[in-house]
XYZ file of C-alpha atoms in Angstrom:
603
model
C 143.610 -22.488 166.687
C 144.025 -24.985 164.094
C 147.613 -27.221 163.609
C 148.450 -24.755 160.349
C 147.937 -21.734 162.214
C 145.371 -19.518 159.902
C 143.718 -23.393 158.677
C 142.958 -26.341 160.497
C 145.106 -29.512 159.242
C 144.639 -32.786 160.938
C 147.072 -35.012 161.729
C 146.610 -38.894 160.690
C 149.343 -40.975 163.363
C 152.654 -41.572 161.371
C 153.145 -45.024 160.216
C 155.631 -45.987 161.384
C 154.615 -44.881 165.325
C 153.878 -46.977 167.902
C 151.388 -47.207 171.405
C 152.617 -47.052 174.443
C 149.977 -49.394 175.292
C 148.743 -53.086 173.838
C 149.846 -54.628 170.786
C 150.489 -53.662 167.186
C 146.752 -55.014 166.540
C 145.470 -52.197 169.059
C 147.811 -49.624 167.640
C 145.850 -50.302 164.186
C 142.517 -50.149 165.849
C 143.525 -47.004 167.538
C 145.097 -45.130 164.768
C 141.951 -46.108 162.753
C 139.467 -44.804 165.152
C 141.962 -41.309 165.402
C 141.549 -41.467 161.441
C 137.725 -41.544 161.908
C 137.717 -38.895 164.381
C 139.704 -36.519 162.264
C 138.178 -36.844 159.213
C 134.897 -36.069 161.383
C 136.478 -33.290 162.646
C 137.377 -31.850 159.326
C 134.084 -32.033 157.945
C 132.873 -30.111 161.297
C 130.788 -32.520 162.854
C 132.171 -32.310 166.597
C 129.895 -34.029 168.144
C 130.893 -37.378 166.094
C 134.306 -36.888 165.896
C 134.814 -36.181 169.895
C 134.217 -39.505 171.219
C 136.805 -41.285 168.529
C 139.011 -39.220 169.325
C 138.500 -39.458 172.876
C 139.183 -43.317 172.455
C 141.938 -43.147 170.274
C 143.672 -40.785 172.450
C 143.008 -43.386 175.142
C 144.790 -45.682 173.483
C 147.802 -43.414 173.000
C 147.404 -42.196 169.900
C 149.298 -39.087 169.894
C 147.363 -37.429 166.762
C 144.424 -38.134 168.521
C 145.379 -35.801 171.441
C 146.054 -33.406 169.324
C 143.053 -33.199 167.685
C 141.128 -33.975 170.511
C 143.308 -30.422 171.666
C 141.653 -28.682 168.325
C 138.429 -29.855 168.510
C 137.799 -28.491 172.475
C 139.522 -25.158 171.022
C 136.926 -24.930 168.821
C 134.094 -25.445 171.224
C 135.282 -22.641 173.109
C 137.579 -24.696 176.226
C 141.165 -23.437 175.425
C 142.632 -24.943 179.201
C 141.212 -28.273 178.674
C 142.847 -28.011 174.692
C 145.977 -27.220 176.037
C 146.107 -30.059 178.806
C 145.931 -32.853 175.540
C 148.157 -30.619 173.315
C 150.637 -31.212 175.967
C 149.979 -35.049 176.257
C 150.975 -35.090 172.546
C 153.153 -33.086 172.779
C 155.113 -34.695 175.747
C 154.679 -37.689 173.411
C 156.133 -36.223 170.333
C 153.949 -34.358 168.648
C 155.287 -31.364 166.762
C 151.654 -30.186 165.771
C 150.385 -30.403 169.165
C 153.582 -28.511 170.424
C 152.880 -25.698 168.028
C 149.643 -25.300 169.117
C 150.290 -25.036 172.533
C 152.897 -22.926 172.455
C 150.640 -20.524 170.732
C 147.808 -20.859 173.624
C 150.768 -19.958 175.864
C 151.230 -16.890 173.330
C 147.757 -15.910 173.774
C 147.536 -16.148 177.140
C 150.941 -13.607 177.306
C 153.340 -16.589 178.796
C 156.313 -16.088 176.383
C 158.565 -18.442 178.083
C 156.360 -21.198 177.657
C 155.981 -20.250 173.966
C 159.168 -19.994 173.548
C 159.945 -23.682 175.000
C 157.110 -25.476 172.872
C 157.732 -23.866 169.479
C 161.254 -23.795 170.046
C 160.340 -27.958 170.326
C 157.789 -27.838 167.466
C 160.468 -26.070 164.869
C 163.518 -28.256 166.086
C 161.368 -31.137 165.265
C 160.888 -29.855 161.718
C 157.387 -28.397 161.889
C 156.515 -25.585 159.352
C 154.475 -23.478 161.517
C 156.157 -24.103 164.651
C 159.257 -22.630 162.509
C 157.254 -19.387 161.676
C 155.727 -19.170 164.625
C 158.972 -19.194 166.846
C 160.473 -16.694 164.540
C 157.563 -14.372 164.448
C 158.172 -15.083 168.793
C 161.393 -14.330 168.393
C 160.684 -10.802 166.300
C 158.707 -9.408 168.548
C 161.224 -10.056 171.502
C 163.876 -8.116 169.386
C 165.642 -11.357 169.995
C 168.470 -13.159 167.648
C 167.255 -16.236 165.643
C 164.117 -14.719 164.030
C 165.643 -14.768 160.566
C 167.157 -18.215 160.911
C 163.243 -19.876 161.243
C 161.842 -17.522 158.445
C 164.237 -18.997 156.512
C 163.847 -22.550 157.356
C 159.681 -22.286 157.651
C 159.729 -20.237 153.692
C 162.241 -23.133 152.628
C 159.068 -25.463 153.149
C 156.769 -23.358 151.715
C 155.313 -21.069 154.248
C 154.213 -17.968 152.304
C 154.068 -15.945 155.051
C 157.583 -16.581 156.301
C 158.844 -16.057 152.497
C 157.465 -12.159 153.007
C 158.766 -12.241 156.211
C 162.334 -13.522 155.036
C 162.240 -10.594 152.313
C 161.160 -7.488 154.541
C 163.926 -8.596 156.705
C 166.964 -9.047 153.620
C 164.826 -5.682 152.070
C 165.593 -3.599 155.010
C 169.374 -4.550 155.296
C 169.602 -4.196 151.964
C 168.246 -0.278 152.299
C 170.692 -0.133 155.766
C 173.666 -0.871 153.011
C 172.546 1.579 150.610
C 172.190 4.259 153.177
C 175.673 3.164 154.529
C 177.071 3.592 150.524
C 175.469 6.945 150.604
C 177.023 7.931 153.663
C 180.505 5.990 152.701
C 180.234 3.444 155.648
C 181.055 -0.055 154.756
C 177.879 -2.165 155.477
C 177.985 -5.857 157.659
C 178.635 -7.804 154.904
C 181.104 -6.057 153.357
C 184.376 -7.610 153.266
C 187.157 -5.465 155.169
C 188.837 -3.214 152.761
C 185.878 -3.446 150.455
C 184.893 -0.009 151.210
C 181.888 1.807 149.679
C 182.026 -0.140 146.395
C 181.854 -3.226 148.815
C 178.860 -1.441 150.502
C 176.918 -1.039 147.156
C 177.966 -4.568 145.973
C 176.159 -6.297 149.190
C 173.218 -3.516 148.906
C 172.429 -4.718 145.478
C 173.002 -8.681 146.594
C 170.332 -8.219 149.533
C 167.671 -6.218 147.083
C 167.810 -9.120 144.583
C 167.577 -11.580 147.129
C 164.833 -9.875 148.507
C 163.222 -10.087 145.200
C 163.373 -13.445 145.186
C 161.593 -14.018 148.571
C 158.876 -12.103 147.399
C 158.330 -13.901 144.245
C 158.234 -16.868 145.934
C 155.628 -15.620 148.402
C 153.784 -13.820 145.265
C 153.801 -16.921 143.091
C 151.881 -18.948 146.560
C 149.366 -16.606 146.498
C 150.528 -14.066 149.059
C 148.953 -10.596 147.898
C 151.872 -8.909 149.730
C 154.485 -10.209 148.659
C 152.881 -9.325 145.296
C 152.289 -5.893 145.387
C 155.708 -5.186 146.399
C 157.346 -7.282 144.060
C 154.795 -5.324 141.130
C 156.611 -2.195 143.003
C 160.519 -3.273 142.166
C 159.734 -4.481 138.993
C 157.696 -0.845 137.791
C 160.551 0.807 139.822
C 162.950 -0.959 137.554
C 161.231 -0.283 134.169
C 159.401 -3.706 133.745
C 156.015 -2.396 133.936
C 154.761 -4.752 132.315
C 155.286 -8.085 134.405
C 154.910 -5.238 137.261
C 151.261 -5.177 135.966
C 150.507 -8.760 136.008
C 151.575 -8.682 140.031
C 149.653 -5.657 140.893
C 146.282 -7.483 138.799
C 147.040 -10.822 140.601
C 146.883 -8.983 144.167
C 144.573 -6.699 143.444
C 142.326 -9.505 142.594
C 142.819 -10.479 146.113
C 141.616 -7.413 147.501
C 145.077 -5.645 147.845
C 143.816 -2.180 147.753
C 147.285 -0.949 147.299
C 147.705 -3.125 144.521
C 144.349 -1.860 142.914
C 145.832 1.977 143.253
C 148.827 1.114 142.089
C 147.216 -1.081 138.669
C 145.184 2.329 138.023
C 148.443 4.696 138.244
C 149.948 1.990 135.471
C 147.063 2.319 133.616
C 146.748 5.738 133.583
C 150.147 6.344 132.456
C 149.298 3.816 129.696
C 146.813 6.095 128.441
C 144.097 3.914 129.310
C 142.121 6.421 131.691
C 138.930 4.446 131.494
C 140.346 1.467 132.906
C 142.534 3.421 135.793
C 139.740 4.687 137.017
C 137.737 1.363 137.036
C 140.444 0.494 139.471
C 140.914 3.439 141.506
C 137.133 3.293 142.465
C 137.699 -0.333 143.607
C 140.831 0.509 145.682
C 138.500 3.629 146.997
C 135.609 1.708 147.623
C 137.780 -0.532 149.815
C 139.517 2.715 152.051
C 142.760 3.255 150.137
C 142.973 7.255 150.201
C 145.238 7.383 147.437
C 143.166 5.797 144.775
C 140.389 7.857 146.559
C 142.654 11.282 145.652
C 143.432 10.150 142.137
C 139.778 9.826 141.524
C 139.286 13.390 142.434
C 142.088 14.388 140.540
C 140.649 12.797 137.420
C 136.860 13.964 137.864
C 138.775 18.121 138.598
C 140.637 17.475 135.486
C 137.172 16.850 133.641
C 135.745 19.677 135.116
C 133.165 17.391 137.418
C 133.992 19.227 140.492
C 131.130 18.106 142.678
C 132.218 14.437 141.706
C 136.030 15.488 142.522
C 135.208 17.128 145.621
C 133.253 13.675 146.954
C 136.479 11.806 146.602
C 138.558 14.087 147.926
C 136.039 14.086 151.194
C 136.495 10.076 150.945
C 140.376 10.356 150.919
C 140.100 12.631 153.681
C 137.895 10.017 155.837
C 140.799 7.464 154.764
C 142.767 9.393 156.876
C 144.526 11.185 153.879
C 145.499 14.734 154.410
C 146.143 14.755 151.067
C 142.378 14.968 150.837
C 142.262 17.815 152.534
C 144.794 19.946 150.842
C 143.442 18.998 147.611
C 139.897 19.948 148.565
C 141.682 23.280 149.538
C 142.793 23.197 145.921
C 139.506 22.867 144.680
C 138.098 25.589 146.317
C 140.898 27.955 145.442
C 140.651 27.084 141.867
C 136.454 28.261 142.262
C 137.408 31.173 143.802
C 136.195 29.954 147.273
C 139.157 31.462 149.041
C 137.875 31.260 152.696
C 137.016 27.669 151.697
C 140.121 26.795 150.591
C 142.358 28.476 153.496
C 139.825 25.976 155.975
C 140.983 22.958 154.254
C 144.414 24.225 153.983
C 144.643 24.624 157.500
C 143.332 21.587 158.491
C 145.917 19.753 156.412
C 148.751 22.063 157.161
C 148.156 21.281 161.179
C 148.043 17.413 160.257
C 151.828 18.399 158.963
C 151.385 18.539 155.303
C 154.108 20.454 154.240
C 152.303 21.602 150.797
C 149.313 22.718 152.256
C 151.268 24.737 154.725
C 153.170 26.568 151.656
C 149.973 26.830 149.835
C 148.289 28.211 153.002
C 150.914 31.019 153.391
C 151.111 32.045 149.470
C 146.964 32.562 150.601
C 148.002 34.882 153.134
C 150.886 36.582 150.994
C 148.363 36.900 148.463
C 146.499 38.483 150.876
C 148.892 41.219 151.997
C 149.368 39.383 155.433
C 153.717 39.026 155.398
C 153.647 38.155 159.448
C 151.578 35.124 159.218
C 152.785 33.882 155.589
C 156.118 33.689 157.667
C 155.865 31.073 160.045
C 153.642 28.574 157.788
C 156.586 28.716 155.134
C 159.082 28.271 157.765
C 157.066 25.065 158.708
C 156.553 23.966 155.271
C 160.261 24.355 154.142
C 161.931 22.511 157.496
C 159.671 19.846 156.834
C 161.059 19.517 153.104
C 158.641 21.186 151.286
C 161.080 22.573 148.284
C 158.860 25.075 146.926
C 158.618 26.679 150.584
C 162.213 27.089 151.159
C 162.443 29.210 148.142
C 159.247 30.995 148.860
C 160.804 32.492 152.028
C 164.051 33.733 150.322
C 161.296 35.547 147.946
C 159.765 37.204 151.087
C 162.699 37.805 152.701
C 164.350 39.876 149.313
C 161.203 41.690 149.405
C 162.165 42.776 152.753
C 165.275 43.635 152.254
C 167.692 41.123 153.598
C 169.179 39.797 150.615
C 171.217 37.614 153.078
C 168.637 35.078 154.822
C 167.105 35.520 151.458
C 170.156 33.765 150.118
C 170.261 30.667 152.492
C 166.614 29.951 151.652
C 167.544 30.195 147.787
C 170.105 27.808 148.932
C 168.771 25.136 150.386
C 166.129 24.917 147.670
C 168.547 25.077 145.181
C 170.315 22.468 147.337
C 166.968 20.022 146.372
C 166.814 21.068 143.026
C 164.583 23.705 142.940
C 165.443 25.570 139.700
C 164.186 28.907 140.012
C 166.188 28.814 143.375
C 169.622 28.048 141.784
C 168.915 30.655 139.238
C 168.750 33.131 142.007
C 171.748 31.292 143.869
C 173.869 31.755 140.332
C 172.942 35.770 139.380
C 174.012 36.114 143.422
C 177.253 34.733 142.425
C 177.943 36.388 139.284
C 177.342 39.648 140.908
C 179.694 38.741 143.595
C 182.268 37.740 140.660
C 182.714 34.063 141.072
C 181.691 32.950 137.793
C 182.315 29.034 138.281
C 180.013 28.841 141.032
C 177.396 30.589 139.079
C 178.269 28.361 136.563
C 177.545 25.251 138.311
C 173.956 27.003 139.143
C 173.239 28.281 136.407
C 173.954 24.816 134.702
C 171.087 23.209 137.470
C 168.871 25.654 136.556
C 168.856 25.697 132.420
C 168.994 21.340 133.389
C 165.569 21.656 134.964
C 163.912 23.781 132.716
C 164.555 27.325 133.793
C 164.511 29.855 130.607
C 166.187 32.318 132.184
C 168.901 30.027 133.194
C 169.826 28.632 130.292
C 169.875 32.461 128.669
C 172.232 33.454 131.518
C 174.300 30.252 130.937
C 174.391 31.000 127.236
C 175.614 34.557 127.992
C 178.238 33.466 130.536
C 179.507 31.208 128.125
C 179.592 33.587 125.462
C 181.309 36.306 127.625
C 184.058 33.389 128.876
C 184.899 32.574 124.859
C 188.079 34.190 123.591
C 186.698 36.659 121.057
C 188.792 35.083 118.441
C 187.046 31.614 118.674
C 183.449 34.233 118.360
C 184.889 35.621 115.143
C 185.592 32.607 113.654
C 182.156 30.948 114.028
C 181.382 27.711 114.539
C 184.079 25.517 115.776
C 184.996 21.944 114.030
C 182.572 20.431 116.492
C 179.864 22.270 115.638
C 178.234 25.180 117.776
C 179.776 26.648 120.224
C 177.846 25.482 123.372
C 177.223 28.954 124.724
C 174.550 28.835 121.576
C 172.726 25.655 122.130
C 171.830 27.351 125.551
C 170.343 30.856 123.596
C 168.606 28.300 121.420
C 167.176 26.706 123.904
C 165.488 30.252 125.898
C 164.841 31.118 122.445
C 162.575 28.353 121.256
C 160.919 29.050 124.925
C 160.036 32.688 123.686
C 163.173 34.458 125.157
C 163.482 37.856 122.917
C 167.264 38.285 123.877
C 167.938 34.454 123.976
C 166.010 35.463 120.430
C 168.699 38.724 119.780
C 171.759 37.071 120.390
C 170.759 33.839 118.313
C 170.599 36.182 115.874
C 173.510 37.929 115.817
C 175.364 34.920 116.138
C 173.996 33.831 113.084
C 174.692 37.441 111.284
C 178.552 37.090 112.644
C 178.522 34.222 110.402
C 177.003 35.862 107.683
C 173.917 33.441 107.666
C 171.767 36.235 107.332
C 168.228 34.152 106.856
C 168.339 32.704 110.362
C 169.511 36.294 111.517
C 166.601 37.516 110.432
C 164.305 34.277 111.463
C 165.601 35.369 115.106
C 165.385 39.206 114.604
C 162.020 39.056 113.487
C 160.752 36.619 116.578
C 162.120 38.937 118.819
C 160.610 42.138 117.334
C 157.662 40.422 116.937
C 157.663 39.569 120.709
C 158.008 43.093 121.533
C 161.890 43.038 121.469
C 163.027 46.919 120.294
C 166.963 45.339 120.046
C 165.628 42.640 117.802
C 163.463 45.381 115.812
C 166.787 47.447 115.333
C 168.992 44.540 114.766
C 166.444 43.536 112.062
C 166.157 46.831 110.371
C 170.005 47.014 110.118
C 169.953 43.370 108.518
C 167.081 44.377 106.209
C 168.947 47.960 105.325
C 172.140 46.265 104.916
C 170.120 44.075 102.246
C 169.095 47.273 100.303
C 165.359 47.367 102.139
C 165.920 50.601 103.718
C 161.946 51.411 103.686
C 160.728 47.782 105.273
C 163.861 48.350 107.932
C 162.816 52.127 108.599
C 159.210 50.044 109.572
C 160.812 48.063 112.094
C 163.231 51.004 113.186
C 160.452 53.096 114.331
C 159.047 50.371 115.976
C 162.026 49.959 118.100
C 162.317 53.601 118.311
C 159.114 53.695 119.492
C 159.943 50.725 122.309
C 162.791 53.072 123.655
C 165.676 52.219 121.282
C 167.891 55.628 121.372
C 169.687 54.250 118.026
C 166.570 53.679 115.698
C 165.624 56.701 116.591
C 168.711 58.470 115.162
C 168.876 56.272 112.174
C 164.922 57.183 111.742
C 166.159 61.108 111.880
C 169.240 60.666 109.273
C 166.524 59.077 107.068
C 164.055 61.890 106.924
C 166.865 64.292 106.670
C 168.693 62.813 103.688
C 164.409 62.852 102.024
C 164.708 66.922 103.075
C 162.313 65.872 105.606
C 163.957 68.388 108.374
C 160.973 69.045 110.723
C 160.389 65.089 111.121
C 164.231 64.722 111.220
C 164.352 67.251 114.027
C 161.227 65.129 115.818
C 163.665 61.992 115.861
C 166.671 63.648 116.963
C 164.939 64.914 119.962
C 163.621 61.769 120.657
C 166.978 59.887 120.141
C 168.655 62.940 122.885
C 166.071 61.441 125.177
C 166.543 58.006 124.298
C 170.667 57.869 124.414
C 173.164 56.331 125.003
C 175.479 59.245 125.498
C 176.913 58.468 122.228
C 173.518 58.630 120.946
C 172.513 61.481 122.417
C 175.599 63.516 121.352
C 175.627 62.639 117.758
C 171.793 63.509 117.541
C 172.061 67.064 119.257
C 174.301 67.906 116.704
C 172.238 66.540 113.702
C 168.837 68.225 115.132
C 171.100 71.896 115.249
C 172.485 71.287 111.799
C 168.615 70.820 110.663
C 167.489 73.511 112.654
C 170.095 76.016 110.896
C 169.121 74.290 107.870
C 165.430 74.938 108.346
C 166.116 78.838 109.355
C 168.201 79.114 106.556
């Protein structure tokens, strides 16, 4: 135990201090002998430095007791230490009464530490300051922040990190209270949620501070969290510079978080220098992204080894991704192992990867209760998994609450499901709003249905008029946007937009990718666009083609094109097929074409 706490510092006697004993000669000759003994001290030669200090402390020096105090600490006799702490002490010492309130610490007598640091911080000692804070912490008592405060306002690193965890953490209390509409502590009365916010956003950037402060003396810390709000702000740059300086100082967090940075930089090579160093020292994370970067590169035995490392980091993450690995090699049994292991260490993802296994696998019953896990534990993709095995049961209704809550967390596939529910109930504004989540995040099918619920809610009148002064109508940005993703009706109705408005070259641009794609609407649509452009033998091409897809129509214009060529029989073949194919109308207009050709052929 050393006067600074983490380093020994020793104390020269104040100037301006007096013995209690002898003359001002003898308080020289003592405070130069005490001088002697600590500069001894410092360069570790006990054995010299004991017996000037003994002397000096003799002659009242008080800085001699107290190093007399660290000097028997360090030779292994804590009792005797504290019995000359407490001399100096008693004679004014703050160092001394830092120190021994920390050997009462130690030795689990929290009253007496409270009484001598309480002494050492009133009398304006740095560490005594911390110290009787951190006391005060751990006792859950009042006062804690208060010394933080005044030990980081003299340059205590430690109590700077200290001071920002605590102003962090009522910062995030504020938030959560803005969230939840309760006015926070230091929001004025009246303020309200605004208020709230306001003193949420006051305690983060005061937080900041503290930890730049700590970061800038060299606490690694304090540094890797300030590198965190700055990347989470934008500033990855500066964030950077803080994640090097700690990782430098063997933040392994820091190191991990460097590599991510990296990474996303583009600059792989490096990333993974860094990943290996934050693995090497036991950071599971780094040790995962490692693995995750060799199974990207196809070095599987290399990605499986630091997936094995995560999991001895006490990762489950490790696990589950080994589980990955194995399912992606075909090593099913493999993989359901290492998903079970991480699935009973309550990773939520390995328990939804573990039951699409056993769905996979024909086994419904135990899928059930491993998704149910996953999804109450938040796992998104779970929740909507079980409202796909309940539909397949039959009970559309649990099915729905699972959809739900997944849509509820942004799961688009879910609200998808969640808005066709609601359009076949009727309520098209709540479909809408689901709809709208879905196409947002990406679904394809969404942003069709959205485009087609759009379209259907337009008053034909603004349809027939194409575009509006503004532009498109929005219904068709939506098509457009399935369509680019390859959807052949998104495709269809793009292009018959387009047609209504007489623009027949992206009609046909539309048409055609739809055809192409296998669509027999577009292959129709684009034979009518073609025939209506005098290419009646290029349109009967794509009409059999839809014809030939199921399209009842095609397949009557295909028959009144071989008939009007005197082709009866192979006018007859079409009509038959169009009967088959309908609609109604269809089929009623062709029976009575393929009798007129059949008189017409026994005539």
């Amino acid at each position: 135990m050393g006067l600074m706490g983490d380093k020994v510092r020793l104390n020269s006697p104040p100037r301006t201090e007096t013995s209690h004993t002898g003359t001002d000669r003898n308080t020289e000759d003592a405070a130069a002998i005490s001088a002697l003994g600590a500069q001894l001290l410092r360069r570790g030669d006990l054995d010299g430095a004991e017996p000037h200090l003994r002397a000096a402390t003799a002659a009242g020096d008080r800085a001699a007791a107290n190093n007399l105090g660290v000097l028997l600490h360090q030779r292994g006799y804590p009792d005797e230490a504290a019995g000359w702490w407490r001399i100096a002490a008693v004679a004014g010492s703050a160092a001394a009464a830092h120190a021994l309130g920390r050997h009462h610490r130690e030795r689990g007598d929290e009253p007496a530490a409270h009484y001598w640091l309480r002494h050492s911080a009133e009398s304006g000692h740095t560490l005594g300051a911390y110290a009787l804070a951190d006391l005060l912490e751990h006792r859950g008592e009042d006062g804690a922040e208060e010394w933080f405060r005044a030990a980081a306002d003299r340059g205590h690193r430690e109590a700077a990190y200290r001071v920002a965890r605590i102003v962090a953490a009522q910062g995030a209390r504020a938030r959560d209270g803005a969230r939840e509409g309760k006015p926070g502590k230091s929001a004025r009365p009246g303020e309200g949620e605004s208020g709230t916010r306001e003193a949420a956003e006051k305690a983060e950037h005061e937080a900041e501070q503290w930890y730049r402060q700590a970061a800038a003396r060299g606490h690694r810390k304090a540094a890797l969290r300030l590198g965190t709000i700055l990347e989470r702000r934008g500033e990855l740059k500066e964030a950077g510079r803080w994640y090097l300086t700690s990782a430098k100082d063997g933040e392994a967090r820091a190191a991990c978080a460097l590599a991510f940075l990296l990474r996303d930089a583009g600059d792989e090579e490096s990333a993974a220098v860094w990943w290996r160093r934050a693995a090497e020292a036991g950071d599971g994370n780094a040790a995962n992204a490692l693995g995750a970067l060799h199974a990207d590169r196809g070095e599987r035995q290399a990605a499986e080894r630091w997936y094995r490392a995560a999991l001895e980091a006490g990762s489950d993450n490790g696990a589950f991704n080994l589980g990955l690995l194995c399912a992606a090699q075909g090593r099913v049994a493999q993989a359901e192992q290492w998903y079970r292991r991480a699935a009973y260490a309550g990773h939520r993802e390995a328990a939804n990867a573990l039951a699409v296994l056993l769905l996979q696998r024909g086994d419904a019953e135990g899928a059930e209760p491993w998704f149910s896990k996953a999804a109450e534990a938040g796992s998104v993709d779970a929740a909507f998994n079980l409202g796909i095995l309940y539909v397949g049961r039959g009970d559309d209704r649990t099915a729905r609450v699972w959809y739900e809550r997944a849509a509820a967390a942004g799961h688009t596939e879910a609200a998808l499901q969640v808005g066709i529910a609601l359009l076949r109930e009727g309520d098209e504004h709540a479909a809408e709003r689901q709809l709208r989540c879905a196409a947002g995040g990406g679904s394809v099918e969404g942003a069709f249905r959205l485009g087609a619920l759009l379209e259907r809610r337009t008053p034909r009148e603004d349809v027939a008029l194409g575009r509006p002064a503004s532009g498109r109508h929005e219904y068709e940005e939506w098509y457009e946007r399935a369509a680019e993703h390859g959807h052949r009706r998104a495709q269809v109705r793009l292009g018959m937009c387009a047609a209504a408005r007489g623009e027949v070259v992206d009609a046909a641009r539309w048409y055609r990718a739809a055809a192409e794609a296998g669509s027999a609407h577009g292959a129709f649509n684009l034979g009518l666009l073609l025939a209506r452009e005098g290419s009646e033998p290029e349109a009967a091409l794509w009409w059999r083609r839809a014809a030939e897809g199921g399209h009842g129509r095609a397949a009557l214009r295909l028959a009144l094109i071989h008939a009007r060529r005197g082709e009866l029989a192979e006018g007859q073949r079409w009509c038959a097929r169009a009967v088959e194919l309908g609609p109604a109308e269809v089929a009623e207009r062709a029976a009575r074409l393929r009798d007129a050709l059949g008189t017409e052929l026994t005539a």
